Every structure is written in structure tokens, then in C-alpha cells.
XYZ file of C-alpha atoms in Angstrom:
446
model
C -8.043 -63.004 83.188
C -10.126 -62.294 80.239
C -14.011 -61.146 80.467
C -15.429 -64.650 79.927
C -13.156 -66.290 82.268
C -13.439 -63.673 84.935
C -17.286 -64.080 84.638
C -17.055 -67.904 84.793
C -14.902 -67.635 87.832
C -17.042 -65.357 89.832
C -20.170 -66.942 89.291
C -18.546 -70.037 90.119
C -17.102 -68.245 93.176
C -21.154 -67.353 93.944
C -22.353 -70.390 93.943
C -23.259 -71.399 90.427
C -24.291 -73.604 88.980
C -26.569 -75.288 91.564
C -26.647 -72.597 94.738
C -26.478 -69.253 93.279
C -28.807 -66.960 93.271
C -31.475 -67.217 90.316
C -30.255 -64.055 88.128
C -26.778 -65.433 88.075
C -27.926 -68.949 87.265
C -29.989 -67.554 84.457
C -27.157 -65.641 83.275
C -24.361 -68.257 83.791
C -26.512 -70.913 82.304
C -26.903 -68.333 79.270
C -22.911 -67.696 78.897
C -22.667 -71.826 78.891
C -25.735 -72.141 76.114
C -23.477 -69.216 74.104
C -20.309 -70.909 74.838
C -21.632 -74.765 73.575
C -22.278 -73.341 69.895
C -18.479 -73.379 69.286
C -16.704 -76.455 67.222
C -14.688 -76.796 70.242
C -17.637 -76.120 72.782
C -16.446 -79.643 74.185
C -13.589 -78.364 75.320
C -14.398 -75.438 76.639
C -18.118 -76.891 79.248
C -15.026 -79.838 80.214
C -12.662 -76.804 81.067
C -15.854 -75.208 83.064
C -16.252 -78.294 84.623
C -13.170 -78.732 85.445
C -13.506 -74.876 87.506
C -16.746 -75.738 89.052
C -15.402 -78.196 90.924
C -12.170 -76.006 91.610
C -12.815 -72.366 91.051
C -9.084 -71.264 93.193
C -6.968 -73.300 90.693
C -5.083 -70.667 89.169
C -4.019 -73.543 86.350
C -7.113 -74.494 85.713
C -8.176 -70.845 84.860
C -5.175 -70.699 82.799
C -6.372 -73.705 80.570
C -10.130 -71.977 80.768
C -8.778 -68.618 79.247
C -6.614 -70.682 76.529
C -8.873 -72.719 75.641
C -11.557 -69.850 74.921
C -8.311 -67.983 73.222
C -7.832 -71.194 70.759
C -11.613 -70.790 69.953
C -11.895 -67.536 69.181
C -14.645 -66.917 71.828
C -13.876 -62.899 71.945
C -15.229 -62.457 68.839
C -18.281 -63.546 69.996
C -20.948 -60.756 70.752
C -23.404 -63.741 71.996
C -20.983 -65.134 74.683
C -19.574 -61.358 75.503
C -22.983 -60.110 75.880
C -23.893 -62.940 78.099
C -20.936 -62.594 80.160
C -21.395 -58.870 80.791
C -24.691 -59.616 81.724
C -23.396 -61.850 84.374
C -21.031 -59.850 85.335
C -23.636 -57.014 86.311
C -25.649 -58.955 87.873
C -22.656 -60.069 89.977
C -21.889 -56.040 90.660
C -18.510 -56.404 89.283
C -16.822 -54.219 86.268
C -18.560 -54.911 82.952
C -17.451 -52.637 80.337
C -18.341 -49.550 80.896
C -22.440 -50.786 81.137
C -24.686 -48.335 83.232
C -26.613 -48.981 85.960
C -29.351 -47.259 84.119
C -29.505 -49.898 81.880
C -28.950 -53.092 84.294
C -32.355 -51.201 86.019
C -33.947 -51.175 82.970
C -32.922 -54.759 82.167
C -34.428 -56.058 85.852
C -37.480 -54.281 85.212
C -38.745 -55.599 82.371
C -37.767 -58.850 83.658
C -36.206 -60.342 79.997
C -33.054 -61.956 79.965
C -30.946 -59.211 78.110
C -32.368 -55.555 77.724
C -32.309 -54.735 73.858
C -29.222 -52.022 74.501
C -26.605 -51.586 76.828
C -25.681 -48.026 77.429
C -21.556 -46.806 77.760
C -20.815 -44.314 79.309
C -17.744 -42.241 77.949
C -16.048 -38.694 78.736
C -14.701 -36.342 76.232
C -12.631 -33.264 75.736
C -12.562 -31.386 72.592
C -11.426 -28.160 71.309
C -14.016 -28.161 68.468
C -16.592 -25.127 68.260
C -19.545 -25.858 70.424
C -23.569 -24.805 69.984
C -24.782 -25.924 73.061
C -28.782 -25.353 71.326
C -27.846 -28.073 69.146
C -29.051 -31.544 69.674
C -26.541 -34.105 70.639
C -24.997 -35.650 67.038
C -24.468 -32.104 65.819
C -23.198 -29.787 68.921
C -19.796 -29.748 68.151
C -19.072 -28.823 64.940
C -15.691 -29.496 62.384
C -14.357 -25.506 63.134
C -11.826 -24.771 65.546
C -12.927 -22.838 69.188
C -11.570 -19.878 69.579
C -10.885 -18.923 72.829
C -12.902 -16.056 74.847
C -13.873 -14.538 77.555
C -17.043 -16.839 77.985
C -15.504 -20.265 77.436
C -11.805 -21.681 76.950
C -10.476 -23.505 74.183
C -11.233 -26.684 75.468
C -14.889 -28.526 76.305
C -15.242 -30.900 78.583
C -18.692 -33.585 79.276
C -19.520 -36.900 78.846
C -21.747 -39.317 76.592
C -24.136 -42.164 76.557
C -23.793 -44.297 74.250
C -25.815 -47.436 73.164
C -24.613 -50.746 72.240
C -27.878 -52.874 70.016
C -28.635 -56.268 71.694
C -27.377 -57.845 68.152
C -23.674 -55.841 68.392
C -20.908 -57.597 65.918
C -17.537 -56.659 67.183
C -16.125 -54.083 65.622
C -19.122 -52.216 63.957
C -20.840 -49.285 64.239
C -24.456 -50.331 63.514
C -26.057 -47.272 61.678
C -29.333 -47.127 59.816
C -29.236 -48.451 56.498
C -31.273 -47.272 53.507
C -31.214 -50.277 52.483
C -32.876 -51.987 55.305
C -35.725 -49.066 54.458
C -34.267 -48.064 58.356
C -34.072 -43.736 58.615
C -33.823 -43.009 62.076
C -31.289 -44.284 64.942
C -32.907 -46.554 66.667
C -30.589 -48.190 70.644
C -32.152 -50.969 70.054
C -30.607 -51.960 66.597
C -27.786 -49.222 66.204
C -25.003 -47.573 68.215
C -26.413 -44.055 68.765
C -24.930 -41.334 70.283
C -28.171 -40.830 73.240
C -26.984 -37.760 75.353
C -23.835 -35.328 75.201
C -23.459 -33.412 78.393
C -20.992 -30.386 78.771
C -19.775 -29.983 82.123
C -16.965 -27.172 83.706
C -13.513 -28.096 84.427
C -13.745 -29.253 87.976
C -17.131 -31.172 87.488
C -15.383 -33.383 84.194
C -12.447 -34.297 86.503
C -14.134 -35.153 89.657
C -16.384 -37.507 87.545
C -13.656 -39.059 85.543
C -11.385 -39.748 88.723
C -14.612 -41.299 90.293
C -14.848 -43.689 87.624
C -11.067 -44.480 87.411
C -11.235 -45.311 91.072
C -13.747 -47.166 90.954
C -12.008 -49.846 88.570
C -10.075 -52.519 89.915
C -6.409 -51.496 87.939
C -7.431 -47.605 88.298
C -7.973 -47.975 84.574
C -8.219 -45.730 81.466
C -8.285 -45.235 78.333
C -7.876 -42.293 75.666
C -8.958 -42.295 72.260
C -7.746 -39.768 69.554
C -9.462 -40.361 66.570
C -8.020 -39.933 62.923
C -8.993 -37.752 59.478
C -13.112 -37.774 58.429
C -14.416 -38.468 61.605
C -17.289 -36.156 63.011
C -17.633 -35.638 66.796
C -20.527 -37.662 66.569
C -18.631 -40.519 65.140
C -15.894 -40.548 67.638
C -17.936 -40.529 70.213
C -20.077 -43.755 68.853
C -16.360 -45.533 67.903
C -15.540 -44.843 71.717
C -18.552 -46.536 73.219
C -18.051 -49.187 70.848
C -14.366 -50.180 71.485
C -14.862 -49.521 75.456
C -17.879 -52.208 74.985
C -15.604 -54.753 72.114
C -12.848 -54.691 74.621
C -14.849 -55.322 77.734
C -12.640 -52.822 79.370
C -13.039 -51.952 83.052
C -12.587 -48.262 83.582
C -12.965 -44.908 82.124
C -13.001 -44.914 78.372
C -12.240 -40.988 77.364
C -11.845 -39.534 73.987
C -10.506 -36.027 72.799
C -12.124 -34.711 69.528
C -9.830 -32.521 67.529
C -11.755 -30.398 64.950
C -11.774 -32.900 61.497
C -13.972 -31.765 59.002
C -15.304 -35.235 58.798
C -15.462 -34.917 55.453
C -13.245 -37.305 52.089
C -12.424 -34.061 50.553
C -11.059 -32.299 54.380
C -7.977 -33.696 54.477
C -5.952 -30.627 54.030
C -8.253 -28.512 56.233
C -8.246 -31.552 58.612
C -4.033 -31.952 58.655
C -3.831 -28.398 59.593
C -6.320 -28.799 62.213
C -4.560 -31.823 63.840
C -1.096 -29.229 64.278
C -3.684 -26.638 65.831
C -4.861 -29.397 68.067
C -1.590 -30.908 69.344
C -0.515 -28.470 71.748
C -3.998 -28.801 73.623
C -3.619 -32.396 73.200
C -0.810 -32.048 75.473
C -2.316 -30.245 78.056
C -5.396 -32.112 78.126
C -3.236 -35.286 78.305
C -1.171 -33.690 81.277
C -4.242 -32.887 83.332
C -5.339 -35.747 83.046
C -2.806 -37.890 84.285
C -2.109 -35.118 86.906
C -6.062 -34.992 88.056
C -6.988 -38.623 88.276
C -5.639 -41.383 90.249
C -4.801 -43.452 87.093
C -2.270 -46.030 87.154
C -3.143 -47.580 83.723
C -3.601 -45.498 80.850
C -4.005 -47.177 77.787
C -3.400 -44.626 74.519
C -5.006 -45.104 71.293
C -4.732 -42.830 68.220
C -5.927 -44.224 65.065
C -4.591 -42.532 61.429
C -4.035 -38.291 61.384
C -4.571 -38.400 65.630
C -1.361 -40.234 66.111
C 0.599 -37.268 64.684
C -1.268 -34.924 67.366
C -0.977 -37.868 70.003
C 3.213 -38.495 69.436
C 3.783 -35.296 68.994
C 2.188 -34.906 72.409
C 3.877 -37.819 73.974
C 7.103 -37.135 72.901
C 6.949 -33.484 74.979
C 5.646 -35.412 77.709
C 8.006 -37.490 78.019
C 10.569 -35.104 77.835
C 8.871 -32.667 79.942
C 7.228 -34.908 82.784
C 8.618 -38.028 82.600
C 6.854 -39.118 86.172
C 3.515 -38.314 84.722
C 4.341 -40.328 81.448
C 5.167 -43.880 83.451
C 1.267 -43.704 83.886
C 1.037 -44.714 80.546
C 0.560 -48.303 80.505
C 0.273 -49.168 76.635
C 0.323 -46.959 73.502
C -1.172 -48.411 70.312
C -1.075 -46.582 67.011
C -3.173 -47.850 64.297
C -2.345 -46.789 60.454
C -0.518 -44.056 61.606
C -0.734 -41.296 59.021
C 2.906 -39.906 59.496
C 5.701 -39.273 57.129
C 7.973 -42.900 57.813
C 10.958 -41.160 57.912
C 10.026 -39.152 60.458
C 8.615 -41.496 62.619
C 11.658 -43.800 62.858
C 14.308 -41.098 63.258
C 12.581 -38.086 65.392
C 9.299 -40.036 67.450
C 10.109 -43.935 67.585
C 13.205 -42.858 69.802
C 11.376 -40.345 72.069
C 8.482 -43.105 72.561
C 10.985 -45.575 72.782
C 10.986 -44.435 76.525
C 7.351 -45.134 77.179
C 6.674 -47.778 80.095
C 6.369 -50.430 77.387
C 6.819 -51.173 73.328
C 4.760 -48.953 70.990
C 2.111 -51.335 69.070
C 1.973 -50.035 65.354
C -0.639 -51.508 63.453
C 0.537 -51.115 59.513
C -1.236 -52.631 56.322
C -0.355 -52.283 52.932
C -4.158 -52.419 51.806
C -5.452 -48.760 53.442
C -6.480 -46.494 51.100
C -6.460 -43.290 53.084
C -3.098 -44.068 53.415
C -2.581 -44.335 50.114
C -4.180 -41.038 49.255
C -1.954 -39.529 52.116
C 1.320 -40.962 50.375
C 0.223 -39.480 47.197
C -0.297 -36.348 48.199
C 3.068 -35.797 50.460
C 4.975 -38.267 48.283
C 7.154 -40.546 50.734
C 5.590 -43.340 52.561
C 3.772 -43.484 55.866
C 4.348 -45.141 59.012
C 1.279 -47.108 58.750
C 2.034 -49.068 55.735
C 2.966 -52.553 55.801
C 5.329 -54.384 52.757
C 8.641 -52.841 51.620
C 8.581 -49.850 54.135
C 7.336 -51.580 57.376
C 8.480 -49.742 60.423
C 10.453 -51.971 62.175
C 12.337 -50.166 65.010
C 13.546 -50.653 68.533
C 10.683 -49.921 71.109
C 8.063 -50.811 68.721
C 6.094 -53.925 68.498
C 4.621 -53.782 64.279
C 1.992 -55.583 63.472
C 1.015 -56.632 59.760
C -2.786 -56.041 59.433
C -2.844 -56.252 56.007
C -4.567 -59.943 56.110
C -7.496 -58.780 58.591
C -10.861 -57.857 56.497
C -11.444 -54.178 56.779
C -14.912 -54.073 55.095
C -16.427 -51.402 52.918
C -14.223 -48.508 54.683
C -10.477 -49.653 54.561
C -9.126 -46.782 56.589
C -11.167 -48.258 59.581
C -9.322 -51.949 59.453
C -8.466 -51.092 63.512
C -11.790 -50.726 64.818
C -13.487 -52.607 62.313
C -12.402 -56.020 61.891
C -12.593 -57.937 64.774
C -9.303 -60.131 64.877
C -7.213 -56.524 65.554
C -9.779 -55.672 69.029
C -9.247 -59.463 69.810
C -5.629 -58.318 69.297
C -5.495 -55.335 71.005
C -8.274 -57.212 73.571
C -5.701 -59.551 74.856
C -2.995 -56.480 74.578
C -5.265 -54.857 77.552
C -6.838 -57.099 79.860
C -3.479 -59.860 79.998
C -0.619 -56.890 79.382
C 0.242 -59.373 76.770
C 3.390 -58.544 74.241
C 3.240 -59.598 70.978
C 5.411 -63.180 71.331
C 2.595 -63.690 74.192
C -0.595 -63.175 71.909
C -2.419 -65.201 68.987
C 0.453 -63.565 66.024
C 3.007 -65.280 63.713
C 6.536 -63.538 64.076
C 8.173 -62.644 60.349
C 12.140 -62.619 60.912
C 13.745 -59.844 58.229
C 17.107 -58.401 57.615
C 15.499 -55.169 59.269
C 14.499 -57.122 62.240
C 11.025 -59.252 63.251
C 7.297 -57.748 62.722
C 4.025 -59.894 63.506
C 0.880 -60.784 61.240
C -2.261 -61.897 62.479
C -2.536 -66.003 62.303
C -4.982 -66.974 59.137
């Protein structure tokens, strides 16, 4: 089931609406007030209704979950943010929010706390300054090994998520809005970044993939002109969009997060790959996972493929913990990708999701620079090969930064949301198939 029908179910399943107890009838009543500003909010209380009075009908929760689908409802921070608020008041898995902050929330006694705090786990191989405050102790230059420390660092971050989150952004202060400090309650700040040993990283992590019903995961590999700060905000952000139960991890490879690093940055990404693969290996060995959900956006999927493909090669028992891999504008060389890594991932436990669009820019830069066209673009040269599920994001609004159409439109995390929680392939989601001579792709329904 998806969040919002989950949360309907087992409030319903607690008594509500007339015998539960009062902070789940505040919050229920809450998600319904959210849920009745939709066009079709008709259909959608008559579908509640129609649970209430038969919360064990498997159909009905069917027809709850497409009718919220049809409408669109999980691009809706109101009715999310209501229904994780239920949720945790319910003690059941709410995406990734801390207790910390459901305390907080009871104590002041309001109806939703102004932040929710993620909680997300990291491993990075970029230098470290440990007397550095959070946002800057990890810096865009490779760590050296030593005698002291290994290659790798290993911790964990808080992250907040404002009370006013749209899917898909990472709130920052504005000039504009005369705002020039981070401030929870109105941005997605990076609040703590904790480094831990080996043994202390892993026994946390497995704690938290236990703890989640599917013994769930998720890594993140972010792309080119990212900062560690950065990937650590987009982390907290997706784990939150995606209302995903379980561990949401990221490894930080050393960009320069910087428009003018991209050569220092493609060199870095080769540097990181190999300790991509170990990391990824250790953690699959280390952790009771059984879903592992991949997700390398631009530059990371070369290090993350690359990766994968010795894994799979290498340790093919380890790799059938990998549940999904999804590769958004993948900034690698098209010819490559179909004839040396499409066939080596083509053994993954399911189909490869490629997101592609023929609008990035950063792709663009990257195919004038190397001259041949990239497995993340969409139009003429779409990647359409066995094993691989394309999808044409070229209609989805990417904002002011085109390069982040993946995380920042919201229609590709509804995408990607229904992906995770319902394991649902591409013929199963909310996209239009596009038959070719080269064989079908998907675009996103207008």
C-alpha cells in the first residue's frame, strides 16, 4: 500500500474515526481535512467511507490507493505530512521521522511540530576536518589513506524537513526573501553530522534496517556539483518525498561541487568507484537487508554501474539483495552503456529504470565536451535496451536547475514513489508507453 492508504487503514484498524484514541483522531481527522481539498475529494472521503466500515477488504484498499493515484494525492506535502503524522502517532514506519521530533511535537502540544527531522547514514571517501562545523567537514579533496584513519568515513546525519516542504525541493534561504541563515523551521538544513568507526556505523545501520517492515534500504550516489552538504540535504529530502520505511544511506564521492569542476570531478568519480564497491559489498554483507533500492543520479551512476557490474560478476548472491536500481540522467558515454553495462545489469533482480530527457543541460555540456551522446538523453539516441525500463522525462518541469529534473520535479518521486512502496514496473504505474522501431520507452502522462 501507499503512505496515505497505509495510514488510513491503520487508524481505521485503531479505532478511528469515533473510538480511537484522541491523537489519532486529531491526526486522522487532519489527513481527511487535507484529503477533501482535492477536485476529486468526493471520491476519495466515499472510498474512506467505504474502509471505515470495512478496513480488511483488500479491494476496497485497492480502490482507496487508486483513487488517491488518479488524484495525484502524493504530490501533496499537506496530506503526506498529515499522514506521517498519523502514522507516528500510531508507532508505525513514517519516513525516516525521529522520535526526537514526534517528542518535541507532543510537547508543545500543536498539531504538527514546524520540522520533522530524517535521519540518514553516510559513507564517504572525501577529506574530513572533524573541527569543522557540520555543512563544511568534508571537503571536495580526495582522503588519502593513513595510519590514523582509512580511506573511507563513516556517520550519520539529521536532517530537517520545514513544516511547509513542496516535494521535491530543497528549501534554502533566499536573498530574496531578505532570509541569511538556515533556519528547520522553513528550510532543509543539514542539523548534525556525526562520524562514527566501522563497527559502530554498521551496527546502527543494521538496527535501523531491521527495524523496517521489508528490511529496507536505500543508497544514494549523488552526481557532478554537489557538495557533501548538499547530498546529505537531497538524502533527507527524497527519504522524506518518498515516505520510505527504512534506512536511507548515501555515499559522498569527492565532487568539487563546483560548475567549472567537472573535469576535476570526472576524475574523482574513477578514484571513487573502486571504494564504491567495497562500501556497497559491506554493506549488503553487514546488514540484514533484503531490499535495497539503488539510486545514482548524473556522474554517480558511472561510479555506481561500474560498481554493480563487478558485483554482479563477483558476488552474484550478495547482488540479488538489490531490489531496484534507478539511474537518473546518467552522465555516461551511450555507447558504452548499451554494449559493456546494460548487459552486465541486465542480470540485476529486476529492469534498470533510466530516467533520460532531452532538455538537461549538464548533459549537454557533458556531450560537448566528450563529443558522442549520453545515456541520459532522451529523443534520437534514447537508450532503449533489454533489461532496462527508459523513461522520457523530458515533459516533467525541472525548475531553475535542469540537471536536478530527478529530485526536483515532483511527478518523477511520484514515479519513482510508486516504483518503491508497490514494486510497480513501468506498464503498472501512471506512464504512457511510446512503441519505436528500437523497441517501447515511457513518458510521464501530461
Amino acid at each position: 500500500m501507499d503512505l496515505i492508504t497505509s495510514a488510513v487503514v491503520a487508524a481505521i484498524e485503531q479505532g478511528a474515526p469515533g473510538h480511537a484514541p484522541e491523537p489519532v483522531s486529531r491526526y486522522y481527522q487532519q489527513l481527511k481535512t487535507a484529503l477533501g481539498k482535492f477536485e476529486s475529494a468526493a471520491a476519495i472521503l466515499a472510498a474512506i467511507t467505504a474502509l471505515e466500515a470495512d478496513s480488511a477488504s483488500e479491494p476496497l484498499r485497492l480502490a482507496l490507493a487508486h483513487t488517491l493515484s488518479a488524484a495525484r494525492v502524493a504530490d501533496d506535502m499537506a496530506s503526506l505530512f498529515a499522514a506521517q503524522g498519523l502514522l507516528a502517532q500510531l508507532r508505525l514506519p513514517s519516513a525516516g521521522i525521529t522520535a526526537e521530533a514526534t517528542e518535541a511535537n507532543e510537547k508543545s502540544g500543536s498539531v504538527v511540530s514546524n520540522y520533522a527531522v530524517v535521519k540518514t547514514y553516510f559513507a564517504t571517501d572525501r577529506q574530513r576536518d572533524l573541527g569543522k562545523p557540520p555543512a563544511q567537514r568534508f571537503s571536495g579533496a580526495r582522503n588519502a589513506a593513513s595510519a590514523e584513519q582509512d580511506t573511507l568515513s563513516y556517520g550519520y546525519c539529521d536532517i530537517s524537513i520545514p513544516r511547509d516542504h513542496r516535494m521535491g525541493q530543497l528549501e534554502s534561504p533566499s536573498l530574496w526573501r531578505l532570509e541569511f541563515r538556515d533556519d528547520p523551521a522553513k528550510h532543509v538544513v543539514l542539523l548534525t553530522s556525526d562520524v562514527q568507526d566501522a563497527d559502530t556505523f554498521y551496527a546502527a545501520l543494521g538496527a535501523q534496517v531491521a527495524a523496517s517492515a521489508g528490511k529496507n534500504a536505500f543508497l544514494f550516489i549523488h552526481g557532478y556539483n554537489v557538495t557533501f552538504e548538499d547530498a546529505a540535504r537531497r538524502t533527507g529530502q527524497m527519504a522524506y518525498d518518498l515516505g520510505f520505511d527504512g534506512a536511507p544511506v548515501f555515499y559522498s564521492w569527492p565532487s568539487q561541487g563546483d560548475l567549472s569542476g567537472y573535469t576535476i570531478d570526472e576524475n574523482n568519480i574513477e578514484w571513487s568507484t573502486p571504494h564504491i564497491l567495497g562500501f556497497l559489498s559491506d554493506f549488503l554483507d553487514k546488514t540484514a537487508a533484503q531490499n535495497v533500492y539503488l539510486i545514482a543520479h548524473s556522474m554517480g551512476s558511472r561510479g555506481l554501474a561500474r560498481a554493480l557490474a563487478a558485483l554482479m560478476a563477483t558476488q552474484p548472491l550478495l547482488a540479488q539483495k538489490i531490489t531496484e536500481i534507478i539511474l537518473a540522467a546518467p552522465d555516461i558515454d551511450a555507447a558504452i552503456f548499451k554494449n559493456d553495462i546494460a548487459p552486465q545489469l541486465a542480470r540485476a533482480r529486476n529492469p534498470v529504470t533510466l530516467y533520460a530527457s532531452s532538455d538537461d543541460l549538464a548533459l549537454a555540456a557533458s556531450k560537448a565536451v566528450h563529443g558522442y551522446a549520453r545515456a541520459g538523453d532522451s529523443g534520437p539516441g534514447m537508450q532503449i535496451v533489454a533489461g532496462v525500463e527508459t523513461i522520457d522525462a523530458t515533459a516533467v518541469d525541472t525548475g531553475f536547475v535542469k540537471h536536478m529534473y530527478f529530485a526536483e520535479k515532483r511527478s518523477a518521486l511520484s514515479d519513482m514513489f510508486y516504483l518503491i512502496h508497490n514494486q510497480a514496473r513501468a506498464d503498472q504505474r501512471f506512464l504512457d508507453p511510446v512503441d519505436t522501431p528500437a523497441g517501447r520507452y515511457w513518458m510521464f502522462r501530461p
